[in-house]
mmCIF file of C-alpha atoms in Angstrom:
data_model
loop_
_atom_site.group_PDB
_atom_site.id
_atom_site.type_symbol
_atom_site.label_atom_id
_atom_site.label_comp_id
_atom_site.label_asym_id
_atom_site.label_seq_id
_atom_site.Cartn_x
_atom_site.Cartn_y
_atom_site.Cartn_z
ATOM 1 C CA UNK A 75 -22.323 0.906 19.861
ATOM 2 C CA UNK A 76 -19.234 2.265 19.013
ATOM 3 C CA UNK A 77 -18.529 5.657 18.476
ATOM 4 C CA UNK A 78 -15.502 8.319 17.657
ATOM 5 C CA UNK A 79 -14.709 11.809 18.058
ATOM 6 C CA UNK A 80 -15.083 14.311 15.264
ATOM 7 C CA UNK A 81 -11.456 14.803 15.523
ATOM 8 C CA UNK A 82 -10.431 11.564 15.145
ATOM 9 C CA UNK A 83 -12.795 11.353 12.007
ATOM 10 C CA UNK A 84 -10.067 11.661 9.288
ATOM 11 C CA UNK A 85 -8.367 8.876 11.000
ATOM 12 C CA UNK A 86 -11.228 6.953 10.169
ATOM 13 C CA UNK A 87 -11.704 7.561 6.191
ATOM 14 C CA UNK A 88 -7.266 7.057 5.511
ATOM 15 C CA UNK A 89 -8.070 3.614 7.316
ATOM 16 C CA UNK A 90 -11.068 3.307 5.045
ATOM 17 C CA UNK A 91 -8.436 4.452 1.936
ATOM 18 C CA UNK A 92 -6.166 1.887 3.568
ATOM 19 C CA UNK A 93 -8.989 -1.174 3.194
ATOM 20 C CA UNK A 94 -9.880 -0.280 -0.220
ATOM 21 C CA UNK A 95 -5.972 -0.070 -1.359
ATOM 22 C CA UNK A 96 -5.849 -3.380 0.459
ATOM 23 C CA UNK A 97 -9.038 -4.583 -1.359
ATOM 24 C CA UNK A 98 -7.631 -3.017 -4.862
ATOM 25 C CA UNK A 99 -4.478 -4.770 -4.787
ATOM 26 C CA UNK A 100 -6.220 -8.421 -3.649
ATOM 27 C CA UNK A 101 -8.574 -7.739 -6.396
ATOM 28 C CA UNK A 102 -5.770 -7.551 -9.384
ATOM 29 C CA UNK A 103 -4.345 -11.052 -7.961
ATOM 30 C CA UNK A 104 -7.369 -12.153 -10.364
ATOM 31 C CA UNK A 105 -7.383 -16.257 -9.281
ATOM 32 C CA UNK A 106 -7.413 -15.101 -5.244
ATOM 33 C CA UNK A 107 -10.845 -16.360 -3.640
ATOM 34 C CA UNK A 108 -11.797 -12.795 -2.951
ATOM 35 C CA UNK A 109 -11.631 -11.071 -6.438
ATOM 36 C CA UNK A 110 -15.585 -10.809 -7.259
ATOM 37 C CA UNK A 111 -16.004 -9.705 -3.833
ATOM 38 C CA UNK A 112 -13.468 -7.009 -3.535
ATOM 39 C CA UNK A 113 -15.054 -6.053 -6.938
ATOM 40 C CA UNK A 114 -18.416 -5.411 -5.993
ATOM 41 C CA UNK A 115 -17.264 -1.980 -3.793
ATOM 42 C CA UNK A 116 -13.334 -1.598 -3.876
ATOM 43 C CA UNK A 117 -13.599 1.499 -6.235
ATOM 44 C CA UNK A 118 -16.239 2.847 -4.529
ATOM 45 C CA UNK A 119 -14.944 3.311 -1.408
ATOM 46 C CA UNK A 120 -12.458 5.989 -2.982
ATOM 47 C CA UNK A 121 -15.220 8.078 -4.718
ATOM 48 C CA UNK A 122 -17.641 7.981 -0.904
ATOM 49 C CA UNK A 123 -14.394 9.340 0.709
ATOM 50 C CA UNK A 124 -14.130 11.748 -2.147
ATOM 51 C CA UNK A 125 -17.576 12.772 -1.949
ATOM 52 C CA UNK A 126 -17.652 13.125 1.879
ATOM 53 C CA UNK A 127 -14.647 15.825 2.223
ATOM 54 C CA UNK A 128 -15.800 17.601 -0.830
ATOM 55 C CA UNK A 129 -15.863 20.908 0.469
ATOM 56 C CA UNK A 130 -18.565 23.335 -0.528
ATOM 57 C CA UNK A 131 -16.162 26.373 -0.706
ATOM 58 C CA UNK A 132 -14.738 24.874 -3.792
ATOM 59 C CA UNK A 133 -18.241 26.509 -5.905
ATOM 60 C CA UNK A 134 -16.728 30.061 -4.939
ATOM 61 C CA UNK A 135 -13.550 28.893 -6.126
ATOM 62 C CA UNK A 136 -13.560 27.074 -9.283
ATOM 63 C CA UNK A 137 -10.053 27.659 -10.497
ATOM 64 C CA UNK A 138 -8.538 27.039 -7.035
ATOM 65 C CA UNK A 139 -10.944 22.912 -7.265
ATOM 66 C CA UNK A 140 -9.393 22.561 -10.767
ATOM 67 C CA UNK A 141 -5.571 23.161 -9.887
ATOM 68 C CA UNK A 142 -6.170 21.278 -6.736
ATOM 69 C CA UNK A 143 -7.056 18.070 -8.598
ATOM 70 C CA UNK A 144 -4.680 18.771 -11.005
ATOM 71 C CA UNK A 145 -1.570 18.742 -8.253
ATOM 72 C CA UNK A 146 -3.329 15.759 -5.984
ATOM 73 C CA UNK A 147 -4.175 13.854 -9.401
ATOM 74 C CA UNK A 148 -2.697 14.713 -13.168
ATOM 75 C CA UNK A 149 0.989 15.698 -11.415
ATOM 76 C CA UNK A 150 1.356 12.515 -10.090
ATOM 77 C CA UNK A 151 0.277 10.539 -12.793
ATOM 78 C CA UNK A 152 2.759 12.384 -15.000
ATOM 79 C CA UNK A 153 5.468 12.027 -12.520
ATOM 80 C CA UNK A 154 5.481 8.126 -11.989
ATOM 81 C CA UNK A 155 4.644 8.041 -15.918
ATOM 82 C CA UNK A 156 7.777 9.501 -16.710
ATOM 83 C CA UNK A 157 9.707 7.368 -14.687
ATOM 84 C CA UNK A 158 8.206 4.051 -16.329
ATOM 85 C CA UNK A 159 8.627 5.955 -19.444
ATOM 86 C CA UNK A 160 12.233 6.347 -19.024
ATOM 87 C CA UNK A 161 12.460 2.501 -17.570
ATOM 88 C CA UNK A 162 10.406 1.208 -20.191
ATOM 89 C CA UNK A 163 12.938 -0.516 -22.432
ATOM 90 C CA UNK A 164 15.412 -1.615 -19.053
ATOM 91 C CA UNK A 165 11.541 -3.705 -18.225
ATOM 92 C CA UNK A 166 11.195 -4.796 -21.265
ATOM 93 C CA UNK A 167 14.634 -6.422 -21.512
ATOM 94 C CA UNK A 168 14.023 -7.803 -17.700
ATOM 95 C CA UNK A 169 10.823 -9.564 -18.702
ATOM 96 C CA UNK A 170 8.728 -7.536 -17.218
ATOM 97 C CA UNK A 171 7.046 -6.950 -20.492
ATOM 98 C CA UNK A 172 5.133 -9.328 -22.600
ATOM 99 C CA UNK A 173 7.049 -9.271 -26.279
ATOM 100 C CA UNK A 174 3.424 -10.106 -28.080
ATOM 101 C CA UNK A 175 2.028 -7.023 -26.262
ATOM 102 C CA UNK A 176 4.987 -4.418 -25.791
ATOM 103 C CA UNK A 177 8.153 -3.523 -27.885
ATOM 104 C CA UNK A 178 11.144 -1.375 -27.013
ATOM 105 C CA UNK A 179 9.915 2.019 -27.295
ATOM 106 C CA UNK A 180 11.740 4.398 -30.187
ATOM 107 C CA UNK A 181 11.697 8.235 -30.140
ATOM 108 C CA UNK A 182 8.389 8.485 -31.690
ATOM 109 C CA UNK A 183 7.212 6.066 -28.833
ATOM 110 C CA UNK A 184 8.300 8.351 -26.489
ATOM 111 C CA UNK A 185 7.108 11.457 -27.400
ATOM 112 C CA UNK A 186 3.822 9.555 -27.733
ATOM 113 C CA UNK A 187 3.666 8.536 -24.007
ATOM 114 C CA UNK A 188 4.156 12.345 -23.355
ATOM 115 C CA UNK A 189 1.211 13.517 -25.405
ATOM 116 C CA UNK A 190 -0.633 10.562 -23.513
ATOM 117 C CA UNK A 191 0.450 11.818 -20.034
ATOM 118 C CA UNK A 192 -1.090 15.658 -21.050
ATOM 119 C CA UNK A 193 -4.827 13.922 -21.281
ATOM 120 C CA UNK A 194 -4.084 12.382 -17.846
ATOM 121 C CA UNK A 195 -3.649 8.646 -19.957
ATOM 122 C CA UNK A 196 -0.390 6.747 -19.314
ATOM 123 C CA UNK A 197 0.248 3.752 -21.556
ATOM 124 C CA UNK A 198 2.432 1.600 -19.464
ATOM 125 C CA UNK A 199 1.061 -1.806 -18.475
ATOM 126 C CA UNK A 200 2.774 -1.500 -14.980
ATOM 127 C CA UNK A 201 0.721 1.757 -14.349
ATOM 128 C CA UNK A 202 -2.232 0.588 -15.806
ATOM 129 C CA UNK A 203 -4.500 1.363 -11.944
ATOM 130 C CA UNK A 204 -3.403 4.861 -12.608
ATOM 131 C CA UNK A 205 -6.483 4.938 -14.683
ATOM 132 C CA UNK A 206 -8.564 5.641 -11.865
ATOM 133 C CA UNK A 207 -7.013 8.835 -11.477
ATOM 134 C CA UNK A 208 -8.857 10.327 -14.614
ATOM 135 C CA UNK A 209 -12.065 8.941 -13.683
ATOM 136 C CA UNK A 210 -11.420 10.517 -9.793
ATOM 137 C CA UNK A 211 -10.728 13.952 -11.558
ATOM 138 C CA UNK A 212 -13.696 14.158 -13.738
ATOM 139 C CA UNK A 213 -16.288 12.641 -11.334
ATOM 140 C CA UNK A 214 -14.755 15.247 -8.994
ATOM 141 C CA UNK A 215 -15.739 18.090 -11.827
ATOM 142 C CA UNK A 216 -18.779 16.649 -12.593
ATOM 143 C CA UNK A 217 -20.027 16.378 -8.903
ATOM 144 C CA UNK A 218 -18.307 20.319 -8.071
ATOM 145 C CA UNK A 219 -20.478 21.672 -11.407
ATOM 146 C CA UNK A 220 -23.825 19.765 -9.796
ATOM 147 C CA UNK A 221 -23.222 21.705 -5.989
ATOM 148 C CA UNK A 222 -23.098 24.368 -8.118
ATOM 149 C CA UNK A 223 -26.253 24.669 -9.790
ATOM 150 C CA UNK A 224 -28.141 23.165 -7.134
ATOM 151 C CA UNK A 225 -26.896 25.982 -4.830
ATOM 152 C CA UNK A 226 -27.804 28.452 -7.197
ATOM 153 C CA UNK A 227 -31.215 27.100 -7.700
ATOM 154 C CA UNK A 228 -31.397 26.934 -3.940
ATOM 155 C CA UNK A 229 -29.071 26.557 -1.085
ATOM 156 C CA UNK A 230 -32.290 25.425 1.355
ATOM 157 C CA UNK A 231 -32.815 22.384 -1.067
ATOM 158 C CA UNK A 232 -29.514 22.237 -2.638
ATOM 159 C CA UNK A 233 -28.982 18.542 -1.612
ATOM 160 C CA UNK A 234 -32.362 17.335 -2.962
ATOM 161 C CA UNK A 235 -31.866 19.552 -5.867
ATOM 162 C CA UNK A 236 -28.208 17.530 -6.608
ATOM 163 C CA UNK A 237 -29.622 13.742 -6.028
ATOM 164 C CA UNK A 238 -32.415 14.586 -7.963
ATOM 165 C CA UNK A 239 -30.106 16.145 -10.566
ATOM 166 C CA UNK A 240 -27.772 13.119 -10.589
ATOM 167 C CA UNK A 241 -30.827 10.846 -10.684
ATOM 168 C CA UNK A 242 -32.164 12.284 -13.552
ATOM 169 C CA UNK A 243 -28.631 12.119 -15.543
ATOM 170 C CA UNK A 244 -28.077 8.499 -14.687
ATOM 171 C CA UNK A 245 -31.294 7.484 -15.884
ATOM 172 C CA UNK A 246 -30.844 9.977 -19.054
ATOM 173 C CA UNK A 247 -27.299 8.114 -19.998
ATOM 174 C CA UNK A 248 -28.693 4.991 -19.005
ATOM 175 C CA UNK A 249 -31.502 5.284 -21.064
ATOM 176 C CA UNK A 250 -29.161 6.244 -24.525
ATOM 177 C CA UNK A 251 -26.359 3.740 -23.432
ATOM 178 C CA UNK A 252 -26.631 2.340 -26.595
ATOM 179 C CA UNK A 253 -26.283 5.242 -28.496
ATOM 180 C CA UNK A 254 -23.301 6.846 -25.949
ATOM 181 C CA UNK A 255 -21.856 3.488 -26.653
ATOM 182 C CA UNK A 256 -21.876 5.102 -30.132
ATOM 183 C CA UNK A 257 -20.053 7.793 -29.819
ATOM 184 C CA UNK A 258 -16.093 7.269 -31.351
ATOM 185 C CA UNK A 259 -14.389 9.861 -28.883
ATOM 186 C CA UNK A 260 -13.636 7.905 -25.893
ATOM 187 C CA UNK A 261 -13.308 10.631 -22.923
ATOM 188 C CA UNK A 262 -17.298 11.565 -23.990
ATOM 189 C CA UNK A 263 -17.914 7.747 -23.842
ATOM 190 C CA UNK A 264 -16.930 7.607 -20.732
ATOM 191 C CA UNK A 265 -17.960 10.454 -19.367
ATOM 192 C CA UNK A 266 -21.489 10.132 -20.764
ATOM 193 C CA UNK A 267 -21.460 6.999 -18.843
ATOM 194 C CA UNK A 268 -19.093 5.259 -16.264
ATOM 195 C CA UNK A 269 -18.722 8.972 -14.655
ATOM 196 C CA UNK A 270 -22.183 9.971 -15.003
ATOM 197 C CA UNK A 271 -22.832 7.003 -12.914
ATOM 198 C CA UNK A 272 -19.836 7.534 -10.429
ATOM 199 C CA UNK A 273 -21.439 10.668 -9.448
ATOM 200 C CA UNK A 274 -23.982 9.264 -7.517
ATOM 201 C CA UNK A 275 -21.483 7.280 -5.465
ATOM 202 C CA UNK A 276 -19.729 11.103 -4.482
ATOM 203 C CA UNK A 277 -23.723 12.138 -3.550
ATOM 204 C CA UNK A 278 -23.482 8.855 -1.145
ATOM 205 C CA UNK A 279 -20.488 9.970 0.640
ATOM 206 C CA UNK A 280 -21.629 13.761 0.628
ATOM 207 C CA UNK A 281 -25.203 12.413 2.416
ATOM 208 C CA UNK A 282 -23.047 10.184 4.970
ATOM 209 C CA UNK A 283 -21.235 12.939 6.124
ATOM 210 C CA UNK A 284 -24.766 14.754 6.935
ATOM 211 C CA UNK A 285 -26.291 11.574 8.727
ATOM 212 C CA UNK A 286 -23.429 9.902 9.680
ATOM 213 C CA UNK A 287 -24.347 9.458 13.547
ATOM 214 C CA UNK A 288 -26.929 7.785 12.754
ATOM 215 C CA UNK A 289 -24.951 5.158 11.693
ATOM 216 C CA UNK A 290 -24.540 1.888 13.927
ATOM 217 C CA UNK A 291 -21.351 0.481 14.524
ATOM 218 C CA UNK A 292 -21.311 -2.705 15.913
ATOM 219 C CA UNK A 293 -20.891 -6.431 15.582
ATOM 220 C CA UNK A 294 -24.201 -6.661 13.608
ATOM 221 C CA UNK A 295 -24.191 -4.096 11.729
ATOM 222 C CA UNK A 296 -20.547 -5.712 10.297
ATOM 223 C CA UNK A 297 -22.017 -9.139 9.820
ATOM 224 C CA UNK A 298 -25.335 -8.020 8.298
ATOM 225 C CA UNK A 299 -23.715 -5.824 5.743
ATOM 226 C CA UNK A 300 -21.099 -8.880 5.119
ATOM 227 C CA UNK A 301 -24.016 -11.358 4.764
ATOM 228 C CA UNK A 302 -25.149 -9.125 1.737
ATOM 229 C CA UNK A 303 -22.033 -8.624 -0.024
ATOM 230 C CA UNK A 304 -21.982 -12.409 0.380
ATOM 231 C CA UNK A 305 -25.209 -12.876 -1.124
ATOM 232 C CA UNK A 306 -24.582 -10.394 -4.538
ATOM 233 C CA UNK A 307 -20.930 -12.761 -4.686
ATOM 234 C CA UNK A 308 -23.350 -15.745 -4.531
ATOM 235 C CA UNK A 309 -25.535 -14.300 -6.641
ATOM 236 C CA UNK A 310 -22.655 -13.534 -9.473
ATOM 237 C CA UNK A 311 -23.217 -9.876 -9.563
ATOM 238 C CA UNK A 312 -19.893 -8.490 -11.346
ATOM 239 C CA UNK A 313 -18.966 -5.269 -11.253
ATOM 240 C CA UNK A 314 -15.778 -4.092 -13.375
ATOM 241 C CA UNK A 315 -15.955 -0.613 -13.729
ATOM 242 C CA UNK A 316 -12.454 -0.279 -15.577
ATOM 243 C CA UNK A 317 -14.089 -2.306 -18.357
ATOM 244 C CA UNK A 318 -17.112 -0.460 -17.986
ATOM 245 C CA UNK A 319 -18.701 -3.590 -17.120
ATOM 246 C CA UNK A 320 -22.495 -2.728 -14.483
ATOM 247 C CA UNK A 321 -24.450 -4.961 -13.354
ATOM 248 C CA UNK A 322 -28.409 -3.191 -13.364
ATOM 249 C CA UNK A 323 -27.718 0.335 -11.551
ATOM 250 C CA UNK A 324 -29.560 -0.555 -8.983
ATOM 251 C CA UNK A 325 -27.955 -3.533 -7.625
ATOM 252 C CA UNK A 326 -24.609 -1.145 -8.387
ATOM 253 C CA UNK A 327 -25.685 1.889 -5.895
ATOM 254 C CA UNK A 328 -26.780 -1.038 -3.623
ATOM 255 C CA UNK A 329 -23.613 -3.169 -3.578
ATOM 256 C CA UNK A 330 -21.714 -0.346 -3.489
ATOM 257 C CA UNK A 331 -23.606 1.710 -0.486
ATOM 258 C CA UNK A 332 -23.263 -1.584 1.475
ATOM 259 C CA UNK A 333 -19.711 -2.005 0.376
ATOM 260 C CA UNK A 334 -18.691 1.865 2.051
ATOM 261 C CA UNK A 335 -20.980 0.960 4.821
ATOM 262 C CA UNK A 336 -19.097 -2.588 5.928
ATOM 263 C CA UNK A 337 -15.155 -0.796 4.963
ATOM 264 C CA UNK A 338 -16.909 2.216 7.251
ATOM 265 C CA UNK A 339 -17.487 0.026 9.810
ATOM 266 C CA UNK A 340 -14.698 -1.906 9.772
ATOM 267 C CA UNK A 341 -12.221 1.079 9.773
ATOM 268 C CA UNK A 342 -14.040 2.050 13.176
ATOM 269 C CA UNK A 343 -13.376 -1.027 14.995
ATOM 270 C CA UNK A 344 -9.503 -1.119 13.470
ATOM 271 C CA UNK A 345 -9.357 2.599 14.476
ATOM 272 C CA UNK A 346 -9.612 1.129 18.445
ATOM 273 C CA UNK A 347 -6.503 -1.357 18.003
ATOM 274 C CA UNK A 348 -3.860 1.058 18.039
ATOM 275 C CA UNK A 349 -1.039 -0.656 16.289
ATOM 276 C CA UNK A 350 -3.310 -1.709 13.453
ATOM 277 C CA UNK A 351 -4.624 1.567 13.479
ATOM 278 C CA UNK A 352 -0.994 3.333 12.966
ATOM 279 C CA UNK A 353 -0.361 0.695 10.228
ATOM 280 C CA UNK A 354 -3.688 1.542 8.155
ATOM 281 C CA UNK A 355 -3.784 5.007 8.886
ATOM 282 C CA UNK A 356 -0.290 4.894 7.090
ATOM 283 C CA UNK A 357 -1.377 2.600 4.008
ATOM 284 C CA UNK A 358 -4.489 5.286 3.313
ATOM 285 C CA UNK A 359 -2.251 8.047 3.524
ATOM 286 C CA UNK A 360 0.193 5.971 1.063
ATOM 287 C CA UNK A 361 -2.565 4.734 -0.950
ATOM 288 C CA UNK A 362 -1.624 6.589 -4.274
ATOM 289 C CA UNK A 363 1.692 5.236 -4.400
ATOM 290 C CA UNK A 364 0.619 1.461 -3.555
ATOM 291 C CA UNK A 365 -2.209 2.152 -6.802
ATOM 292 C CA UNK A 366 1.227 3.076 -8.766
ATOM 293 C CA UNK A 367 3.650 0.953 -7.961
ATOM 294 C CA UNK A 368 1.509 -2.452 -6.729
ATOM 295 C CA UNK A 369 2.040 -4.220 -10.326
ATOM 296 C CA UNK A 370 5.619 -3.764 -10.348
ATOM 297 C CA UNK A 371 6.193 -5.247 -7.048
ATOM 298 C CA UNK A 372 4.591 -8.404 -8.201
ATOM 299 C CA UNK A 373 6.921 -9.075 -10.238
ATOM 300 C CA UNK A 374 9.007 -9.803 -6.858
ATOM 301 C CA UNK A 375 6.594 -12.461 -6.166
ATOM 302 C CA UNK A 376 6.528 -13.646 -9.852
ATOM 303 C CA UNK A 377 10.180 -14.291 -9.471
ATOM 304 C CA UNK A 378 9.808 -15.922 -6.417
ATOM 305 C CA UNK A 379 6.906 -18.888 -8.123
ATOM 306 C CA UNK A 380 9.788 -18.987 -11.211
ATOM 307 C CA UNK A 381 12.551 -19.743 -9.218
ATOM 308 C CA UNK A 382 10.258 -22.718 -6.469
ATOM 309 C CA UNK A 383 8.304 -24.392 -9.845
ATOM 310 C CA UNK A 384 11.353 -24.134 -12.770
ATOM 311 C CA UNK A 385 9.309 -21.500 -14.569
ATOM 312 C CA UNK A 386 11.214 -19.986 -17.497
ATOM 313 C CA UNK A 387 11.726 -16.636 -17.615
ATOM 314 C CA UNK A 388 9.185 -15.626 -20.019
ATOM 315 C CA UNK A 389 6.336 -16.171 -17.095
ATOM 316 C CA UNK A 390 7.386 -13.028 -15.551
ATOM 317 C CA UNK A 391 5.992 -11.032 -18.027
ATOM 318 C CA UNK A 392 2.780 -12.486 -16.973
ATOM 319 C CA UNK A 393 0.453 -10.141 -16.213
ATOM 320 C CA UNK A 394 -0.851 -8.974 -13.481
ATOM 321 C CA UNK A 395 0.125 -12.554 -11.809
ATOM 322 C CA UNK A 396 1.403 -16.058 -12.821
ATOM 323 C CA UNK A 397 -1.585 -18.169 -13.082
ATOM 324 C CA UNK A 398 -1.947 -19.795 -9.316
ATOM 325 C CA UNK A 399 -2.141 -23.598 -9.900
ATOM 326 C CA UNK A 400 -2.490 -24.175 -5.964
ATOM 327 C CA UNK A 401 -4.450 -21.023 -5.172
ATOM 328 C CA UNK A 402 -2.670 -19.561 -2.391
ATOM 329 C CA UNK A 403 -0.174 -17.330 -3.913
ATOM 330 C CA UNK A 404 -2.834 -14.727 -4.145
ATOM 331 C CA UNK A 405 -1.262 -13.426 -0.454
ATOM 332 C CA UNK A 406 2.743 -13.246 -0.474
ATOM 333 C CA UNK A 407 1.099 -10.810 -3.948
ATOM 334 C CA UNK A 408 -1.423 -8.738 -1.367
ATOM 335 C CA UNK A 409 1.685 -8.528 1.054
ATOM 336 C CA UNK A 410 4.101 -7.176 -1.549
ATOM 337 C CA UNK A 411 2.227 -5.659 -3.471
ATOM 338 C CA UNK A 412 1.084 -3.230 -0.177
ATOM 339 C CA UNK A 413 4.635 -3.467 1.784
ATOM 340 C CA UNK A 414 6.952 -2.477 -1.095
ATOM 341 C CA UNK A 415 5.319 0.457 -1.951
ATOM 342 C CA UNK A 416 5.139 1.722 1.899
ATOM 343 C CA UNK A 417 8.488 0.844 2.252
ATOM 344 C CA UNK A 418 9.796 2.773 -1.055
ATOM 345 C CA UNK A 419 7.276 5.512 0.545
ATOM 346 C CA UNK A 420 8.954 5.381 3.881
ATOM 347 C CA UNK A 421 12.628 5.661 2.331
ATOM 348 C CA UNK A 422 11.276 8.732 0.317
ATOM 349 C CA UNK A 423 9.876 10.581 3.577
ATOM 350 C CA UNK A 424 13.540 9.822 5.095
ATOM 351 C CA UNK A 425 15.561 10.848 2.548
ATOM 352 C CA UNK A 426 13.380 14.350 2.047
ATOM 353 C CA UNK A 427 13.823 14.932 5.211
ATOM 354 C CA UNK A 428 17.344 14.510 5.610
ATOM 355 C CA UNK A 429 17.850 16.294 2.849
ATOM 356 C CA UNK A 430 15.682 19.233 4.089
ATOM 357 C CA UNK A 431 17.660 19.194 7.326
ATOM 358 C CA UNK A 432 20.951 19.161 5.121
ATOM 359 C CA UNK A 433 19.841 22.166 3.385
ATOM 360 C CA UNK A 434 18.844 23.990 5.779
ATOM 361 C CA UNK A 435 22.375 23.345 7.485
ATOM 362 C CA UNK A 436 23.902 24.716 4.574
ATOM 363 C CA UNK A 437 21.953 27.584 4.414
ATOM 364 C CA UNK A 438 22.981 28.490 8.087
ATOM 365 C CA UNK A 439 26.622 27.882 7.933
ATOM 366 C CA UNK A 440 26.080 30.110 4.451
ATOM 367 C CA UNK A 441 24.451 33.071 6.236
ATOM 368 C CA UNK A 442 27.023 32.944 8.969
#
């Protein structure tokens, strides 16, 4: 069996964030071979990491939670929707932008996108993954308010006090779905529903952390949790949680408890290879901007299936991908759509840091 150190622990999870960016960006290929598997867990690996280094001082410090999310989350949302904002019409004339679907935006359009960005929304197709970061933010709420209460109500039990808690709202919302379903304001839609159930996927990652050595890690425990993400796939258990599309809860918790599990124990065995480690390590750390900026650098591959089969140009506003007619282009898209945004990542970290160093020259040669 393997095993790691506590210190090396966070290496761990950012290789597990680097799988499930990996998984993400496979998964929006939509015609690769591994699309309804990705989908049965890819999501949920971010909310078990999110649950397991939720930090209970955050309950004495409810303001300090808030603006924390709002910096890690809502700031970059607004940032990178901005810049598609502003590069919205330049797309558009590239063909990066469907004309049956998008327009060039006016004034009004753009002073739209900006009341958009203040409810954490942003309306550009390229950015459209960025929606996850809403749904991360108020699960995240959601799951701080339930440690809460249940450590008020007792810090002993707090734990069975929260699953029960969460239990007991899933089942309530799942019970009135049709009614939620109801409801006209979206943001209570969605909250009364796809977040209420996302909870329970923080709870999973909260209760690893507390029995995670218990945990094998080892060849079988890989290929036994594989075998049974095999079997949902064969089984044709979808899971689409952007389109608030569930299959029964149950078989949701369970494909996506196995789903952590087998990226869990995966991200072990990588974490003992230490080139592959560095590399993964690196795309979980990096994972924000590859969510961000994946859809745009398809369009690199996009260009590249125009230019071998005669396309016209039109196909590049394809979205996300130019319909595979030989099935394999589903990987040069995985291998841009992850090394573009680490290498525009990369540049960034350079150039801040020259230009810290340059500063800080300056700032010397000004004080002498």
């Amino acid at each position: 069996m393997t095993t790691i150190d506590q210190r090396e622990n966070s290496h761990v999870f950012s290789i597990m964030k680097g799988l499930g960016i990996i998984f993400v960006v496979a998964g929006h290929t939509a015609y690769s071979p591994v699309h309804n598997f990705v989908y049965l867990f890819h999501l949920a690996v971010f909310y078990f990491v999110a649950g397991y280094f939720f930090k209970d001082k955050y309950i004495d410090d409810k303001l300090l939670f808030v603006w924390k999310k709002i910096k890690s989350l809502w700031f970059p949302l607004v940032g990178y929707g901005i810049v598609f904002m502003l590069l919205h019409n330049l797309f558009f004339r590239a063909h990066f932008y469907n004309p049956l679907t998008s327009h060039l935006y006016t004034r009004q359009d753009y002073f739209d996108c900006l009341k958009y960005f203040c409810s954490c929304v942003t309306p550009e197709q390229l950015l459209g993954a960025l929606w996850f970061l809403r749904s991360l933010f108020i699960v995240s709420f959601l799951f701080m308010i339930g440690v809460w209460i249940s450590k008020r109500l007792s810090d002993r039990y707090s734990d069975i006090i929260l699953g029960g808690g969460i239990l007991f709202a899933v089942v309530l919302c799942s019970v009135f779905d049709a009614e939620i379903q109801q409801i006209d304001i979206l943001i209570i839609r969605r909250i009364l529903s796809n977040e209420c159930y996302l909870t329970a996927i923080l709870y999973m990652g909260r209760m690893f952390r507390k029995y995670q050595r218990y945990m094998p890690v080892n060849i079988w425990s890989i290929g036994v949790l594989l075998m049974l993400l095999l079997f949902l796939q064969y089984k044709n258990v979808t899971v689409a949680i952007a389109s608030s599309i569930f299959p029964p809860l149950p078989v949701f918790y369970f494909a996506s408890a196995v789903g952590c599990l087998f990226t869990y124990t995966l991200a072990v065995y990588i974490h003992n290879l230490p080139t592959l480690s560095r590399i993964m390590i690196y795309a979980g750390n990096a994972s924000l901007a590859i969510m961000a900026l994946h859809f745009l650098a398809f369009k690199v591959v996009s260009l590249l299936q125009i230019l071998i089969y005669g396309y016209g140009i039109d196909y590049l506003s394809a979205f996300p991908v130019i319909p595979d007619r030989i099935n394999i282009w589903w990987v040069p898209y995985v291998v841009c759509g992850v090394a573009l945004p680490l290498l525009y990542t990369s540049v960034k970290q350079i150039l801040v840091l020259q230009s810290g160093r340059l500063y800080g020259q300056l700032i010397l040669k000004f004080k002498l």
